[in-house]
mmCIF file of C-alpha atoms and ligand atoms in Angstrom:
data_model
loop_
_atom_site.group_PDB
_atom_site.id
_atom_site.type_symbol
_atom_site.label_atom_id
_atom_site.label_comp_id
_atom_site.label_asym_id
_atom_site.label_seq_id
_atom_site.Cartn_x
_atom_site.Cartn_y
_atom_site.Cartn_z
ATOM 1 C CA MET A 1 140.499 201.445 -53.599
ATOM 2 C CA LYS A 2 137.294 202.943 -54.533
ATOM 3 C CA ILE A 3 136.692 203.689 -58.032
ATOM 4 C CA LYS A 4 134.034 205.140 -60.384
ATOM 5 C CA ASN A 5 133.729 204.692 -64.066
ATOM 6 C CA ILE A 6 134.257 207.757 -66.275
ATOM 7 C CA THR A 7 130.934 208.151 -68.180
ATOM 8 C CA GLY A 8 131.176 208.366 -71.812
ATOM 9 C CA SER A 9 134.920 207.666 -71.876
ATOM 10 C CA SER A 10 134.549 205.440 -74.834
ATOM 11 C CA LYS A 11 133.737 208.515 -76.749
ATOM 12 C CA VAL A 12 136.391 210.813 -75.537
ATOM 13 C CA SER A 13 139.073 208.374 -75.511
ATOM 14 C CA ALA A 14 140.141 206.332 -78.687
ATOM 15 C CA LYS A 15 141.910 203.155 -78.641
ATOM 16 C CA PRO A 16 145.488 203.176 -77.126
ATOM 17 C CA LYS A 17 148.171 203.983 -79.512
ATOM 18 C CA HIS A 18 150.157 200.669 -79.446
ATOM 19 C CA PHE A 19 147.611 198.113 -78.425
ATOM 20 C CA ALA A 20 144.479 196.684 -79.995
ATOM 21 C CA SER A 21 142.438 197.294 -76.835
ATOM 22 C CA TRP A 22 142.560 199.048 -73.626
ATOM 23 C CA LEU A 23 142.530 195.723 -72.030
ATOM 24 C CA GLN A 24 145.828 194.721 -73.841
ATOM 25 C CA PHE A 25 147.140 198.213 -72.774
ATOM 26 C CA TRP A 26 146.320 197.214 -69.142
ATOM 27 C CA GLU A 27 147.930 193.803 -69.404
ATOM 28 C CA HIS A 28 151.122 195.196 -70.721
ATOM 29 C CA PHE A 29 151.723 197.708 -67.973
ATOM 30 C CA ALA A 30 150.364 195.667 -65.227
ATOM 31 C CA GLY A 31 152.424 192.632 -66.284
ATOM 32 C CA GLN A 32 149.387 190.316 -66.077
ATOM 33 C CA THR A 33 147.606 188.424 -68.885
ATOM 34 C CA LEU A 34 143.908 187.590 -68.343
ATOM 35 C CA THR A 35 143.769 184.531 -70.703
ATOM 36 C CA ARG A 36 140.572 184.780 -72.691
ATOM 37 C CA ASP A 37 139.406 181.108 -72.348
ATOM 38 C CA LYS A 38 139.996 181.010 -68.425
ATOM 39 C CA TYR A 39 137.802 182.356 -65.764
ATOM 40 C CA TRP A 40 139.001 185.304 -63.506
ATOM 41 C CA ILE A 41 137.643 186.997 -60.521
ATOM 42 C CA CYS A 42 136.291 190.347 -61.423
ATOM 43 C CA PRO A 43 137.906 192.764 -58.970
ATOM 44 C CA ALA A 44 134.633 194.780 -58.651
ATOM 45 C CA CYS A 45 131.888 192.240 -58.307
ATOM 46 C CA GLY A 46 133.846 189.222 -57.391
ATOM 47 C CA GLU A 47 132.219 186.977 -59.805
ATOM 48 C CA SER A 48 134.051 184.331 -61.770
ATOM 49 C CA ILE A 49 133.931 185.717 -65.393
ATOM 50 C CA LEU A 50 135.589 184.293 -68.681
ATOM 51 C CA GLY A 51 138.508 186.379 -69.652
ATOM 52 C CA SER A 52 136.986 187.155 -72.960
ATOM 53 C CA ASN A 53 134.242 189.107 -71.074
ATOM 54 C CA PHE A 54 136.514 191.539 -69.603
ATOM 55 C CA ASP A 55 137.290 195.065 -70.801
ATOM 56 C CA GLY A 56 139.881 197.646 -70.061
ATOM 57 C CA CYS A 57 137.602 200.435 -68.203
ATOM 58 C CA HIS A 58 138.434 204.056 -67.803
ATOM 59 C CA VAL A 59 138.020 204.894 -63.848
ATOM 60 C CA GLN A 60 138.972 207.648 -61.553
ATOM 61 C CA LYS A 61 139.662 207.156 -57.732
ATOM 62 C CA VAL A 62 136.986 208.307 -55.513
ATOM 63 C CA ASP A 63 137.719 210.255 -52.293
ATOM 64 C CA SER A 64 141.149 211.262 -53.748
ATOM 65 C CA THR A 65 142.847 214.596 -55.011
ATOM 66 C CA ASP A 66 144.127 212.261 -57.615
ATOM 67 C CA GLN A 67 141.852 212.983 -60.745
ATOM 68 C CA LYS A 68 144.036 211.069 -63.204
ATOM 69 C CA TRP A 69 142.356 208.563 -65.428
ATOM 70 C CA TYR A 70 143.290 204.815 -64.889
ATOM 71 C CA ILE A 71 142.614 201.496 -66.847
ATOM 72 C CA VAL A 72 141.407 198.656 -64.823
ATOM 73 C CA PRO A 73 140.139 195.358 -65.971
ATOM 74 C CA LEU A 74 136.429 194.755 -65.195
ATOM 75 C CA CYS A 75 133.607 192.259 -66.405
ATOM 76 C CA ASP A 76 131.363 193.573 -68.998
ATOM 77 C CA ALA A 77 128.530 194.387 -66.447
ATOM 78 C CA CYS A 78 130.846 196.179 -64.143
ATOM 79 C CA ASN A 79 131.944 198.308 -66.928
ATOM 80 C CA HIS A 80 128.680 199.941 -66.971
ATOM 81 C CA ARG A 81 128.205 200.192 -63.250
ATOM 82 C CA THR A 82 127.269 203.817 -61.979
ATOM 83 C CA ASP A 83 128.117 203.041 -58.270
ATOM 84 C CA GLU A 84 131.610 203.099 -56.719
ATOM 85 C CA PRO A 85 132.871 199.731 -56.232
ATOM 86 C CA ASN A 86 135.980 198.803 -54.141
ATOM 87 C CA VAL A 87 138.687 197.165 -56.184
ATOM 88 C CA ASN A 88 141.812 195.430 -55.351
ATOM 89 C CA VAL A 89 143.673 195.562 -58.632
ATOM 90 C CA THR A 90 146.511 197.285 -60.307
ATOM 91 C CA LEU A 91 145.519 200.773 -61.825
ATOM 92 C CA VAL A 92 147.518 201.732 -64.969
ATOM 93 C CA SER A 93 147.517 205.330 -65.767
ATOM 94 C CA VAL A 94 146.048 206.318 -69.151
ATOM 95 C CA ALA A 95 148.951 208.668 -69.286
ATOM 96 C CA ASP A 96 151.164 205.677 -70.186
ATOM 97 C CA ASN A 97 149.501 205.684 -73.454
ATOM 98 C CA ASN A 98 151.865 208.479 -74.448
ATOM 99 C CA LYS A 99 155.181 206.854 -73.591
HETATM 100 ZN ZN1 ZN B 101 132.253 192.439 -62.281
#
């Protein structure tokens, strides 16, 4: 799945309602936990990254009619990428924030 970061999403999207961070939001709905003191493979760059360096990033699908916003866990560097990486990871819809 090709994705792109939504630029400026930190300005337009406050923290999720029921979670301390968008990463925790993703963990809840994806049913996975990125333990902060363990290393995880970033789904965008493939690097082994410490869990505490992941962010819940706002992304959109590329080449899709689906324009919804999703959260995916990416490393801090990939959170600021402007290209369109391929990721193999669960996308959690930002709309779940209103449940
Ligand atoms: Zn990365």
